Amino acid sequence: MTGIKTAAGSVHLQEIGQGLWGQNPLLRLGLGICTALAVSGSFRDSCYVGLVVTLLLMASNTVFAIFGGKVPQKLGLVFKITIIASFITAADGIMKIYYADIHQNLGIYLPLVAVNGLAIASSDAMSQHGSVASAVCIGLGMGLGYSGALLSLAIIREVLGTGSLGDLPVLPIGFSRILAMLHPSGAFIALGLLLGLFSFLKQLLSPEQESKESQI
Amino acid sequence: MREAETTNGIPPYIRAIRSTRQIMLMVLLALLPAVWTGYCHFGSEAMYHLAYTVVTAVSVECVCQLVLKRPVTILDGSAALTGLLLGMCLPPAAPFWIGPAGAVVAIVLVKQMYGGLGCNFVNPALTARALLHISWPTQMSAFVKPYEAIAAVTPLGVIADYDSTQAVPSMMQLFNGEIAGCIGETSAMALMIGGIVLIFLEVIDYRIPTGIMAAVFITASLYAGPGSSIGFSFNNGLIHLLSGGTMLAAFFMATDYVTSPITPKARWLYGVSIGVLTVIIRLWGAYPEGLTFAILLMNIVAPLMERLTFPRRFGEVR
């Protein structure tokens, strides 16, 4: 944020973009890996988890922006975790009622989002006295960044592991599907390759920024 | 250049007498008897597998090093050795692309991505084998009877399924390798010849293979069969020792310089742990062959074993 006065809209866009690219939770900050590894074997499950995480981050950031200033510093973390856990429990309950089959697939990994650093990091990304709008934008950006990374991981794993995406056949019938991609080992390999690719692309697009970051 | 002559380089300063290339060449030559028995038992199709895998491994290494702008070191033989070892643990009737696919995994994912020769933390050939097993279980168990192309079950498969209709082959057949199995794994005799030559040439350390074989033999002997009490079955121990990949892995895979520990005590510990784990996975695991997973697991633990057994300096208190 330099001295040049920018329109509020472009600031918000920048905040969203930060979560998508520079501060991507999964590929840049390494947050939410446990959930990502567990659910990315299925594209459909990943869609739901991405949606839930995005909504969660937006909702919890809104609450933090409104009430965050009134909570004593000492209780800050307790407050945040309570809010996040409440939202995720609500999301879990809603999914259990309306999307029972997907809830079955996700199992423990949806409630587990509450205890990984994803939501905390997203709340830390906003400034102390930021507006509600900017808090929502940061949450949206991080949520979309996480969903994007999760979905790309899921596409790689599901296409290579089953030869099709959902019901849509992608690879030719003669292709011998790589079962390992659906196993945890394949999840780690695919995530590692994706992380490497992301860092490579980032370095390729903005080499000077990268070197500055590594100096810090 | 001049600077390099006047200042000390990076330690250690004692040079080994043998170069990487010489060592790799010796190991490759030591594998030849096993390759030959593979040819005798499974015919020229088996040799195509080996050729595809070796050629893919070497060319992929070359491409990788060119892309990463590293010096091209395909002539040191390490990629060829990885390819040959991987090819030797393929079943003879596997589809032709399975070896090359494994070679790409071994060289690109396991070796070059971690920094090339000497930087990988697990054995490339074994990791590729494990991934092939997980990915294509049916293709990776396309075993045939020796001398004829009839589908067959390996002795370990027979033991794992407790299938009493299938006879476990005789000890002599196991020793000569006239059994269904992977291309280069069946003949315990040929592998032992190569391995013992390597031990006498001091290319590999006797501690690791001895530890593995002793542990496999003793652990397997103690287990007499499902439901029976603990006894001692000399026969069981010998079957586990001579079948599957025990010999190949004990002499040629577990002794990989990069991924095995260096202190003598740690080598004993490493060998014995592999042996015990192998039999446990074989008898109670989901896969009939447990050696791959046992060695990979111990590869990861090897640095800890080294730390545990590293000699103390005089007066040092831990």
Short mmCIF file of C-alpha atoms in Angstrom, two decimals:
data_model
loop_
_atom_site.label_atom_id
_atom_site.label_comp_id
_atom_site.label_asym_id
_atom_site.label_seq_id
_atom_site.Cartn_x
_atom_site.Cartn_y
_atom_site.Cartn_z
CA MET A 1 0.00 0.00 0.00
CA THR A 2 1.97 2.95 -1.25
CA GLY A 3 1.14 6.62 -0.82
CA ILE A 4 -0.75 6.69 -4.09
CA LYS A 5 -4.43 6.79 -3.34
CA THR A 6 -6.16 3.88 -5.03
CA ALA A 7 -9.85 3.36 -5.48
CA ALA A 8 -11.46 1.11 -2.88
CA GLY A 9 -12.46 -1.40 -5.56
CA SER A 10 -8.94 -2.05 -6.73
CA VAL A 11 -7.76 -2.47 -3.14
CA HIS A 12 -10.33 -5.18 -2.65
CA LEU A 13 -9.32 -6.82 -5.91
CA GLN A 14 -5.76 -6.79 -4.70
CA GLU A 15 -6.84 -8.43 -1.46
CA ILE A 16 -8.62 -11.19 -3.35
CA GLY A 17 -5.68 -11.64 -5.69
CA GLN A 18 -3.29 -11.96 -2.76
CA GLY A 19 -5.15 -15.03 -1.48
CA LEU A 20 -5.28 -16.54 -4.95
CA TRP A 21 -1.65 -16.10 -5.84
CA GLY A 22 0.86 -14.54 -3.45
CA GLN A 23 -0.57 -15.94 -0.23
CA ASN A 24 -2.25 -19.04 -1.63
CA PRO A 25 -3.05 -21.07 1.51
CA LEU A 26 -2.28 -24.52 0.14
CA LEU A 27 0.46 -23.85 -2.39
CA ARG A 28 2.22 -20.93 -0.76
CA LEU A 29 1.60 -21.04 2.99
CA GLY A 30 1.24 -24.82 3.24
CA LEU A 31 -2.00 -24.66 5.23
CA GLY A 32 -4.89 -27.08 5.12
CA ILE A 33 -2.67 -29.83 3.72
CA CYS A 34 -4.23 -32.62 5.78
CA THR A 35 -7.71 -31.97 4.45
CA ALA A 36 -6.41 -31.42 0.93
CA LEU A 37 -4.54 -34.72 0.87
CA ALA A 38 -7.51 -36.60 2.24
CA VAL A 39 -10.34 -35.31 0.07
CA SER A 40 -8.58 -34.56 -3.23
CA GLY A 41 -9.02 -38.13 -4.43
CA SER A 42 -12.49 -37.17 -5.58
CA PHE A 43 -13.31 -34.08 -7.64
CA ARG A 44 -16.88 -33.86 -6.36
CA ASP A 45 -15.88 -33.99 -2.69
CA SER A 46 -13.22 -31.37 -3.33
CA CYS A 47 -15.81 -29.01 -4.83
CA TYR A 48 -17.87 -29.18 -1.65
CA VAL A 49 -14.89 -28.77 0.65
CA GLY A 50 -13.70 -25.77 -1.38
CA LEU A 51 -17.14 -24.20 -1.15
CA VAL A 52 -17.41 -24.81 2.60
CA VAL A 53 -13.93 -23.42 3.25
CA THR A 54 -14.60 -20.29 1.19
CA LEU A 55 -17.88 -19.60 2.98
CA LEU A 56 -16.27 -20.35 6.34
CA LEU A 57 -13.41 -17.91 5.78
CA MET A 58 -15.75 -15.16 4.63
CA ALA A 59 -18.11 -15.67 7.57
CA SER A 60 -15.44 -15.95 10.25
CA ASN A 61 -13.53 -12.96 8.88
CA THR A 62 -16.72 -10.89 8.99
CA VAL A 63 -17.24 -11.77 12.64
CA PHE A 64 -13.63 -10.98 13.46
CA ALA A 65 -13.83 -7.62 11.71
CA ILE A 66 -16.95 -6.65 13.63
CA PHE A 67 -16.14 -7.98 17.11
CA GLY A 68 -12.37 -8.45 16.95
CA GLY A 69 -11.62 -5.00 18.43
CA LYS A 70 -13.78 -5.61 21.51
CA VAL A 71 -12.13 -8.88 22.53
CA PRO A 72 -9.18 -8.59 24.94
CA GLN A 73 -5.80 -9.37 23.34
CA LYS A 74 -5.24 -12.35 25.65
CA LEU A 75 -8.41 -14.06 24.52
CA GLY A 76 -7.87 -13.35 20.84
CA LEU A 77 -6.94 -16.89 19.84
CA VAL A 78 -9.62 -18.52 21.99
CA PHE A 79 -12.19 -16.21 20.46
CA LYS A 80 -11.07 -17.00 16.92
CA ILE A 81 -11.00 -20.75 17.39
CA THR A 82 -14.43 -20.71 19.04
CA ILE A 83 -15.92 -18.80 16.13
CA ILE A 84 -14.24 -20.98 13.50
CA ALA A 85 -15.25 -24.19 15.25
CA SER A 86 -18.84 -22.97 15.57
CA PHE A 87 -19.08 -22.23 11.88
CA ILE A 88 -17.50 -25.48 10.80
CA THR A 89 -19.73 -27.47 13.15
CA ALA A 90 -22.74 -25.74 11.65
CA ALA A 91 -21.48 -26.52 8.14
CA ASP A 92 -20.87 -30.12 9.14
CA GLY A 93 -24.40 -30.42 10.51
CA ILE A 94 -25.96 -28.88 7.42
CA MET A 95 -24.04 -31.23 5.15
CA LYS A 96 -25.01 -34.20 7.29
CA ILE A 97 -28.69 -33.39 6.74
CA TYR A 98 -28.78 -32.27 3.12
CA TYR A 99 -25.75 -33.96 1.51
CA ALA A 100 -25.51 -37.14 3.53
CA ASP A 101 -23.53 -39.13 0.95
CA ILE A 102 -20.84 -36.49 0.61
CA HIS A 103 -20.74 -36.02 4.36
CA GLN A 104 -20.07 -39.73 4.60
CA ASN A 105 -17.13 -39.45 2.20
CA LEU A 106 -15.58 -36.46 3.93
CA GLY A 107 -15.84 -38.01 7.39
CA ILE A 108 -13.58 -36.40 9.93
CA TYR A 109 -11.82 -34.16 7.45
CA LEU A 110 -14.50 -31.48 7.32
CA PRO A 111 -14.60 -30.86 11.11
CA LEU A 112 -10.81 -31.02 10.99
CA VAL A 113 -10.72 -27.76 9.03
CA ALA A 114 -11.46 -26.05 12.35
CA VAL A 115 -8.11 -26.96 13.82
CA ASN A 116 -5.84 -26.30 10.88
CA GLY A 117 -4.27 -22.90 10.48
CA LEU A 118 -6.24 -21.95 7.40
CA ALA A 119 -8.89 -19.80 9.09
CA ILE A 120 -6.50 -18.36 11.67
CA ALA A 121 -4.08 -17.34 8.93
CA SER A 122 -6.85 -15.73 6.96
CA SER A 123 -7.91 -13.72 10.02
CA ASP A 124 -4.31 -12.72 10.65
CA ALA A 125 -4.03 -11.49 7.09
CA MET A 126 -6.47 -8.66 7.73
CA SER A 127 -5.41 -5.54 9.52
CA GLN A 128 -6.46 -4.75 13.08
CA HIS A 129 -9.03 -2.10 12.24
CA GLY A 130 -9.86 -3.07 8.66
CA SER A 131 -13.32 -2.64 7.24
CA VAL A 132 -15.78 -5.50 7.03
CA ALA A 133 -15.62 -5.36 3.24
CA SER A 134 -11.88 -5.88 3.19
CA ALA A 135 -12.19 -8.74 5.70
CA VAL A 136 -14.73 -10.45 3.46
CA CYS A 137 -12.48 -9.92 0.42
CA ILE A 138 -9.49 -11.44 2.17
CA GLY A 139 -11.61 -14.43 3.20
CA LEU A 140 -12.95 -14.78 -0.32
CA GLY A 141 -9.49 -14.57 -1.86
CA MET A 142 -8.01 -17.14 0.48
CA GLY A 143 -11.03 -19.41 0.09
CA LEU A 144 -10.87 -19.23 -3.69
CA GLY A 145 -7.10 -19.76 -3.63
CA TYR A 146 -7.54 -22.85 -1.48
CA SER A 147 -10.40 -24.17 -3.61
CA GLY A 148 -8.44 -23.59 -6.80
CA ALA A 149 -5.43 -25.47 -5.49
CA LEU A 150 -7.60 -28.25 -4.09
CA LEU A 151 -9.50 -28.64 -7.35
CA SER A 152 -6.36 -28.75 -9.47
CA LEU A 153 -4.99 -31.43 -7.16
CA ALA A 154 -8.28 -33.32 -7.41
CA ILE A 155 -8.33 -33.06 -11.22
CA ILE A 156 -4.79 -34.46 -11.49
CA ARG A 157 -5.52 -37.30 -9.08
CA GLU A 158 -8.94 -38.27 -10.34
CA VAL A 159 -8.07 -38.12 -14.04
CA LEU A 160 -4.90 -40.17 -13.62
CA GLY A 161 -6.41 -42.49 -11.04
CA THR A 162 -9.73 -43.30 -12.69
CA GLY A 163 -9.31 -42.07 -16.27
CA SER A 164 -12.38 -39.88 -15.99
CA LEU A 165 -13.56 -36.75 -14.21
CA GLY A 166 -16.82 -37.46 -12.42
CA ASP A 167 -18.85 -39.26 -15.10
CA LEU A 168 -16.96 -37.66 -17.96
CA PRO A 169 -14.34 -39.93 -19.54
CA VAL A 170 -11.16 -37.91 -20.20
CA LEU A 171 -8.45 -40.39 -21.07
CA PRO A 172 -8.75 -43.01 -23.84
CA ILE A 173 -10.11 -46.42 -22.88
CA GLY A 174 -6.78 -48.18 -23.47
CA PHE A 175 -5.16 -46.13 -20.71
CA SER A 176 -4.28 -48.21 -17.65
CA ARG A 177 -5.39 -46.09 -14.75
CA ILE A 178 -2.72 -45.29 -12.19
CA LEU A 179 -4.28 -46.62 -9.00
CA ALA A 180 -1.53 -45.14 -6.84
CA MET A 181 -2.92 -41.68 -7.57
CA LEU A 182 -5.99 -42.52 -5.50
CA HIS A 183 -3.83 -43.76 -2.62
CA PRO A 184 -2.32 -41.45 0.01
CA SER A 185 1.08 -41.96 -1.63
CA GLY A 186 -0.26 -40.53 -4.89
CA ALA A 187 -1.72 -37.60 -2.96
CA PHE A 188 1.69 -36.72 -1.59
CA ILE A 189 3.38 -37.08 -4.98
CA ALA A 190 0.75 -35.00 -6.77
CA LEU A 191 0.84 -32.29 -4.10
CA GLY A 192 4.63 -32.18 -4.21
CA LEU A 193 4.65 -31.81 -7.98
CA LEU A 194 1.94 -29.14 -7.83
CA LEU A 195 3.89 -27.18 -5.18
CA GLY A 196 6.99 -27.35 -7.34
CA LEU A 197 5.10 -26.24 -10.42
CA PHE A 198 3.52 -23.34 -8.54
CA SER A 199 6.85 -22.09 -7.20
CA PHE A 200 8.35 -22.44 -10.67
CA LEU A 201 5.55 -20.43 -12.27
CA LYS A 202 5.78 -17.77 -9.59
CA GLN A 203 9.50 -17.44 -10.10
CA LEU A 204 9.03 -17.30 -13.85
CA LEU A 205 6.44 -14.53 -13.68
CA SER A 206 8.01 -12.33 -11.02
CA PRO A 207 11.66 -13.21 -10.49
CA GLU A 208 12.63 -9.96 -8.74
CA GLN A 209 9.86 -10.31 -6.16
CA GLU A 210 10.94 -13.86 -5.44
CA SER A 211 14.52 -12.87 -4.74
CA LYS A 212 13.32 -10.11 -2.42
CA GLU A 213 11.20 -12.59 -0.50
CA SER A 214 14.03 -15.03 -0.11
CA GLN A 215 16.23 -12.24 1.28
CA ILE A 216 13.71 -11.60 4.02
CA MET B 1 41.20 -23.26 -11.63
CA ARG B 2 44.36 -21.97 -10.01
CA GLU B 3 42.40 -21.19 -6.87
CA ALA B 4 41.27 -24.76 -6.64
CA GLU B 5 44.88 -25.93 -6.61
CA THR B 6 45.98 -23.67 -3.80
CA THR B 7 43.00 -23.92 -1.47
CA ASN B 8 41.55 -27.01 0.09
CA GLY B 9 38.35 -28.26 -1.43
CA ILE B 10 35.40 -29.57 0.47
CA PRO B 11 36.30 -32.46 2.83
CA PRO B 12 36.71 -35.44 3.00
CA TYR B 13 40.22 -35.31 1.52
CA ILE B 14 40.80 -39.04 1.29
CA ARG B 15 39.90 -40.22 -2.17
CA ALA B 16 38.40 -43.61 -2.80
CA ILE B 17 40.45 -45.79 -5.08
CA ARG B 18 37.45 -46.68 -7.18
CA SER B 19 35.33 -44.26 -9.12
CA THR B 20 31.53 -44.37 -9.18
CA ARG B 21 31.74 -45.70 -12.69
CA GLN B 22 33.98 -48.62 -11.74
CA ILE B 23 31.72 -49.56 -8.83
CA MET B 24 28.57 -49.39 -10.94
CA LEU B 25 30.23 -51.47 -13.65
CA MET B 26 31.23 -54.12 -11.12
CA VAL B 27 27.68 -54.31 -9.76
CA LEU B 28 26.28 -54.53 -13.29
CA LEU B 29 28.67 -57.39 -14.07
CA ALA B 30 27.77 -59.13 -10.82
CA LEU B 31 24.12 -59.08 -11.88
CA LEU B 32 24.89 -60.85 -15.16
CA PRO B 33 24.53 -64.43 -13.83
CA ALA B 34 21.04 -63.62 -12.59
CA VAL B 35 20.17 -61.98 -15.92
CA TRP B 36 21.42 -65.08 -17.69
CA THR B 37 19.25 -67.41 -15.61
CA GLY B 38 16.35 -65.04 -16.27
CA TYR B 39 16.98 -65.48 -19.99
CA CYS B 40 17.20 -69.25 -19.66
CA HIS B 41 13.97 -69.53 -17.69
CA PHE B 42 11.78 -66.86 -19.22
CA GLY B 43 13.21 -66.43 -22.71
CA SER B 44 13.90 -63.40 -24.84
CA GLU B 45 10.68 -61.61 -23.80
CA ALA B 46 12.18 -61.10 -20.38
CA MET B 47 15.27 -59.60 -21.97
CA TYR B 48 13.12 -57.09 -23.86
CA HIS B 49 11.78 -55.91 -20.50
CA LEU B 50 15.29 -55.36 -19.21
CA ALA B 51 16.35 -53.55 -22.37
CA TYR B 52 13.34 -51.22 -22.41
CA THR B 53 13.79 -50.36 -18.75
CA VAL B 54 17.53 -49.72 -18.95
CA VAL B 55 17.26 -47.64 -22.13
CA THR B 56 14.42 -45.57 -20.67
CA ALA B 57 16.27 -45.00 -17.40
CA VAL B 58 19.44 -43.82 -19.13
CA SER B 59 17.69 -41.60 -21.67
CA VAL B 60 15.37 -40.06 -19.08
CA GLU B 61 18.37 -39.28 -16.89
CA CYS B 62 20.06 -37.63 -19.86
CA VAL B 63 16.99 -35.52 -20.69
CA CYS B 64 16.52 -34.57 -17.03
CA GLN B 65 20.08 -33.42 -16.62
CA LEU B 66 19.94 -31.42 -19.86
CA VAL B 67 16.68 -29.73 -18.80
CA LEU B 68 17.97 -28.96 -15.30
CA LYS B 69 21.29 -27.76 -16.80
CA ARG B 70 23.30 -30.22 -14.73
CA PRO B 71 26.36 -32.04 -16.05
CA VAL B 72 25.22 -35.12 -17.99
CA THR B 73 26.53 -38.16 -16.13
CA ILE B 74 24.79 -41.04 -17.88
CA LEU B 75 28.12 -42.78 -18.49
CA ASP B 76 28.69 -43.38 -14.78
CA GLY B 77 26.29 -46.32 -15.02
CA SER B 78 24.12 -45.44 -12.06
CA ALA B 79 21.01 -44.88 -14.19
CA ALA B 80 21.69 -48.11 -16.07
CA LEU B 81 21.99 -49.96 -12.77
CA THR B 82 18.73 -48.50 -11.49
CA GLY B 83 17.04 -49.51 -14.73
CA LEU B 84 18.47 -53.03 -14.63
CA LEU B 85 17.47 -53.58 -11.00
CA LEU B 86 13.97 -52.34 -11.71
CA GLY B 87 13.70 -54.51 -14.82
CA MET B 88 14.80 -57.54 -12.84
CA CYS B 89 11.89 -57.20 -10.46
CA LEU B 90 9.24 -57.11 -13.17
CA PRO B 91 7.15 -60.21 -13.85
CA PRO B 92 7.96 -61.75 -17.27
CA ALA B 93 4.44 -61.41 -18.70
CA ALA B 94 3.92 -57.78 -17.71
CA PRO B 95 2.92 -55.30 -20.45
CA PHE B 96 5.91 -53.71 -22.20
CA TRP B 97 5.27 -50.16 -20.96
CA ILE B 98 5.40 -50.99 -17.28
CA GLY B 99 9.20 -51.05 -17.02
CA PRO B 100 9.69 -47.70 -18.79
CA ALA B 101 6.94 -46.14 -16.64
CA GLY B 102 8.75 -47.32 -13.54
CA ALA B 103 12.08 -46.08 -14.86
CA VAL B 104 10.63 -42.59 -15.35
CA VAL B 105 9.37 -42.59 -11.75
CA ALA B 106 12.72 -43.86 -10.44
CA ILE B 107 14.89 -41.38 -12.30
CA VAL B 108 12.72 -38.26 -12.42
CA LEU B 109 10.73 -38.39 -9.19
CA VAL B 110 13.12 -40.14 -6.87
CA LYS B 111 16.58 -39.36 -8.17
CA GLN B 112 16.77 -36.11 -10.14
CA MET B 113 14.12 -34.17 -8.24
CA TYR B 114 16.05 -34.69 -5.03
CA GLY B 115 19.28 -33.50 -6.63
CA GLY B 116 20.73 -36.43 -8.60
CA LEU B 117 23.08 -39.23 -7.66
CA GLY B 118 23.72 -39.38 -3.93
CA CYS B 119 20.88 -37.07 -2.92
CA ASN B 120 17.91 -39.43 -2.99
CA PHE B 121 16.72 -40.56 0.42
CA VAL B 122 15.09 -43.81 -0.73
CA ASN B 123 16.20 -46.37 -3.27
CA PRO B 124 14.95 -45.26 -6.74
CA ALA B 125 14.42 -48.74 -8.19
CA LEU B 126 12.52 -49.94 -5.13
CA THR B 127 10.34 -46.85 -4.92
CA ALA B 128 9.43 -47.30 -8.56
CA ARG B 129 8.67 -50.94 -7.88
CA ALA B 130 6.43 -50.07 -4.94
CA LEU B 131 4.54 -47.51 -7.00
CA LEU B 132 4.13 -49.97 -9.88
CA HIS B 133 2.79 -52.55 -7.43
CA ILE B 134 0.27 -50.11 -5.96
CA SER B 135 -0.76 -48.71 -9.34
CA TRP B 136 -1.05 -51.84 -11.44
CA PRO B 137 -1.44 -54.83 -9.09
CA THR B 138 -2.76 -57.21 -11.75
CA GLN B 139 -0.12 -56.36 -14.36
CA MET B 140 2.63 -56.59 -11.74
CA SER B 141 1.65 -60.12 -10.78
CA ALA B 142 1.61 -61.55 -14.31
CA PHE B 143 3.92 -64.42 -13.38
CA VAL B 144 4.49 -67.41 -15.63
CA LYS B 145 6.01 -70.84 -15.22
CA PRO B 146 9.61 -71.09 -16.34
CA TYR B 147 10.19 -72.50 -19.85
CA GLU B 148 6.49 -72.15 -20.75
CA ALA B 149 4.12 -69.21 -20.96
CA ILE B 150 1.50 -70.50 -18.53
CA ALA B 151 0.24 -68.20 -15.82
CA ALA B 152 1.39 -69.29 -12.39
CA VAL B 153 1.52 -68.25 -8.76
CA THR B 154 4.83 -67.52 -7.07
CA PRO B 155 5.84 -69.61 -4.06
CA LEU B 156 5.22 -66.59 -1.84
CA GLY B 157 1.76 -66.23 -3.36
CA VAL B 158 1.06 -69.85 -2.54
CA ILE B 159 2.20 -69.34 1.05
CA ALA B 160 0.25 -66.09 1.45
CA ASP B 161 -3.00 -67.67 0.25
CA TYR B 162 -2.50 -70.89 2.25
CA ASP B 163 -3.52 -72.64 -0.93
CA SER B 164 -2.93 -76.31 -0.24
CA THR B 165 -3.79 -77.38 -3.82
CA GLN B 166 -0.70 -75.61 -5.16
CA ALA B 167 2.54 -77.32 -4.28
CA VAL B 168 5.40 -75.31 -2.89
CA PRO B 169 8.37 -76.09 -5.13
CA SER B 170 11.27 -78.15 -3.88
CA MET B 171 14.33 -76.55 -2.34
CA MET B 172 16.43 -77.41 -5.39
CA GLN B 173 13.96 -75.67 -7.71
CA LEU B 174 13.98 -72.64 -5.44
CA PHE B 175 17.75 -72.58 -5.36
CA ASN B 176 18.11 -72.83 -9.14
CA GLY B 177 15.27 -70.46 -9.79
CA GLU B 178 13.03 -72.85 -11.71
CA ILE B 179 9.96 -71.22 -10.20
CA ALA B 180 7.47 -68.57 -11.21
CA GLY B 181 8.67 -65.13 -10.23
CA CYS B 182 10.23 -61.90 -11.35
CA ILE B 183 12.75 -61.93 -14.18
CA GLY B 184 15.90 -61.56 -12.12
CA GLU B 185 14.77 -62.66 -8.70
CA THR B 186 14.12 -66.35 -9.02
CA SER B 187 17.58 -67.85 -9.04
CA ALA B 188 19.04 -67.65 -5.55
CA MET B 189 22.19 -69.37 -6.77
CA ALA B 190 23.01 -66.88 -9.52
CA LEU B 191 22.35 -63.92 -7.24
CA MET B 192 24.49 -65.41 -4.49
CA ILE B 193 27.41 -65.87 -6.89
CA GLY B 194 27.24 -62.20 -7.89
CA GLY B 195 26.72 -61.00 -4.35
CA ILE B 196 29.57 -63.00 -2.86
CA VAL B 197 31.94 -61.77 -5.57
CA LEU B 198 30.96 -58.20 -4.69
CA ILE B 199 31.57 -58.84 -1.00
CA PHE B 200 35.04 -60.22 -1.74
CA LEU B 201 35.82 -57.23 -3.94
CA GLU B 202 34.70 -55.03 -1.04
CA VAL B 203 32.15 -53.30 -3.21
CA ILE B 204 29.39 -54.10 -0.73
CA ASP B 205 29.55 -54.72 2.99
CA TYR B 206 28.85 -58.27 4.20
CA ARG B 207 26.94 -57.01 7.25
CA ILE B 208 23.76 -55.91 5.47
CA PRO B 209 23.09 -59.06 3.39
CA THR B 210 24.07 -61.32 6.29
CA GLY B 211 21.79 -59.43 8.66
CA ILE B 212 18.85 -59.58 6.26
CA MET B 213 19.24 -63.25 5.43
CA ALA B 214 19.75 -64.32 9.03
CA ALA B 215 16.75 -62.33 10.19
CA VAL B 216 14.53 -63.60 7.37
CA PHE B 217 15.55 -67.18 8.06
CA ILE B 218 15.08 -67.04 11.83
CA THR B 219 11.84 -65.03 11.80
CA ALA B 220 10.27 -67.22 9.14
CA SER B 221 11.41 -70.39 10.92
CA LEU B 222 9.65 -69.37 14.11
CA TYR B 223 6.33 -69.14 12.30
CA ALA B 224 5.04 -72.62 11.58
CA GLY B 225 1.67 -71.77 10.04
CA PRO B 226 -1.64 -70.14 10.79
CA GLY B 227 -3.10 -71.08 14.15
CA SER B 228 -0.22 -73.27 15.24
CA SER B 229 1.87 -72.52 18.27
CA ILE B 230 5.37 -71.15 17.98
CA GLY B 231 7.70 -73.85 16.84
CA PHE B 232 10.78 -74.07 14.73
CA SER B 233 10.40 -74.97 11.07
CA PHE B 234 13.69 -75.15 9.23
CA ASN B 235 11.76 -75.62 6.00
CA ASN B 236 9.74 -72.40 6.31
CA GLY B 237 12.85 -70.40 6.97
CA LEU B 238 14.55 -71.80 3.89
CA ILE B 239 11.55 -71.14 1.65
CA HIS B 240 11.40 -67.49 2.66
CA LEU B 241 15.13 -67.15 2.27
CA LEU B 242 15.21 -68.58 -1.26
CA SER B 243 11.97 -67.25 -2.71
CA GLY B 244 10.72 -63.82 -3.64
CA GLY B 245 13.25 -61.06 -3.89
CA THR B 246 15.21 -61.89 -0.75
CA MET B 247 18.52 -62.54 -2.47
CA LEU B 248 18.34 -59.74 -5.03
CA ALA B 249 17.32 -57.20 -2.45
CA ALA B 250 19.73 -58.37 0.24
CA PHE B 251 22.80 -58.25 -1.99
CA PHE B 252 22.00 -55.53 -4.50
CA MET B 253 19.24 -53.25 -3.27
CA ALA B 254 19.58 -52.89 0.48
CA THR B 255 23.32 -52.31 0.05
CA ASP B 256 22.82 -49.19 -2.06
CA TYR B 257 25.47 -46.71 -0.84
CA VAL B 258 23.21 -43.71 -0.82
CA THR B 259 20.38 -45.07 1.25
CA SER B 260 22.03 -47.50 3.67
CA PRO B 261 23.70 -46.48 6.94
CA ILE B 262 27.49 -46.20 7.13
CA THR B 263 28.46 -47.26 10.65
CA PRO B 264 29.02 -51.03 11.12
CA LYS B 265 26.57 -51.36 14.03
CA ALA B 266 23.91 -49.44 12.17
CA ARG B 267 24.39 -51.78 9.21
CA TRP B 268 23.68 -54.82 11.36
CA LEU B 269 20.64 -53.11 12.83
CA TYR B 270 19.47 -52.05 9.37
CA GLY B 271 19.85 -55.53 7.90
CA VAL B 272 18.14 -57.31 10.78
CA SER B 273 15.24 -54.84 10.85
CA ILE B 274 14.68 -55.32 7.12
CA GLY B 275 14.68 -59.09 7.52
CA VAL B 276 12.20 -59.14 10.39
CA LEU B 277 9.89 -56.60 8.76
CA THR B 278 9.97 -58.48 5.47
CA VAL B 279 8.69 -61.68 6.99
CA ILE B 280 6.06 -59.83 9.02
CA ILE B 281 4.73 -58.06 5.90
CA ARG B 282 4.89 -61.25 3.85
CA LEU B 283 2.91 -63.25 6.39
CA TRP B 284 0.37 -60.71 7.58
CA GLY B 285 0.45 -57.87 5.02
CA ALA B 286 -1.73 -57.23 1.99
CA TYR B 287 1.08 -57.94 -0.49
CA PRO B 288 2.80 -61.32 -0.75
CA GLU B 289 6.19 -59.64 -1.19
CA GLY B 290 7.14 -57.43 1.74
CA LEU B 291 10.77 -56.79 0.98
CA THR B 292 10.18 -53.65 -1.06
CA PHE B 293 8.27 -51.92 1.67
CA ALA B 294 10.61 -53.14 4.41
CA ILE B 295 13.66 -51.70 2.65
CA LEU B 296 11.95 -48.41 1.81
CA LEU B 297 10.89 -47.99 5.43
CA MET B 298 14.38 -48.73 6.68
CA ASN B 299 15.88 -46.37 4.07
CA ILE B 300 13.97 -43.61 5.78
CA VAL B 301 15.07 -44.72 9.24
CA ALA B 302 18.73 -45.22 8.18
CA PRO B 303 19.92 -41.69 9.16
CA LEU B 304 18.48 -42.18 12.65
CA MET B 305 20.26 -45.52 12.98
CA GLU B 306 23.48 -43.78 12.01
CA ARG B 307 22.98 -41.15 14.66
CA LEU B 308 22.24 -43.81 17.25
CA THR B 309 25.41 -45.75 16.54
CA PHE B 310 27.82 -42.98 15.65
CA PRO B 311 31.04 -43.48 17.62
CA ARG B 312 31.54 -40.99 20.45
CA ARG B 313 34.56 -38.81 20.61
CA PHE B 314 36.74 -39.50 23.63
CA GLY B 315 35.25 -37.84 26.68
CA GLU B 316 32.06 -36.87 24.92
CA VAL B 317 28.93 -37.31 26.98
CA ARG B 318 25.60 -37.77 25.30
#
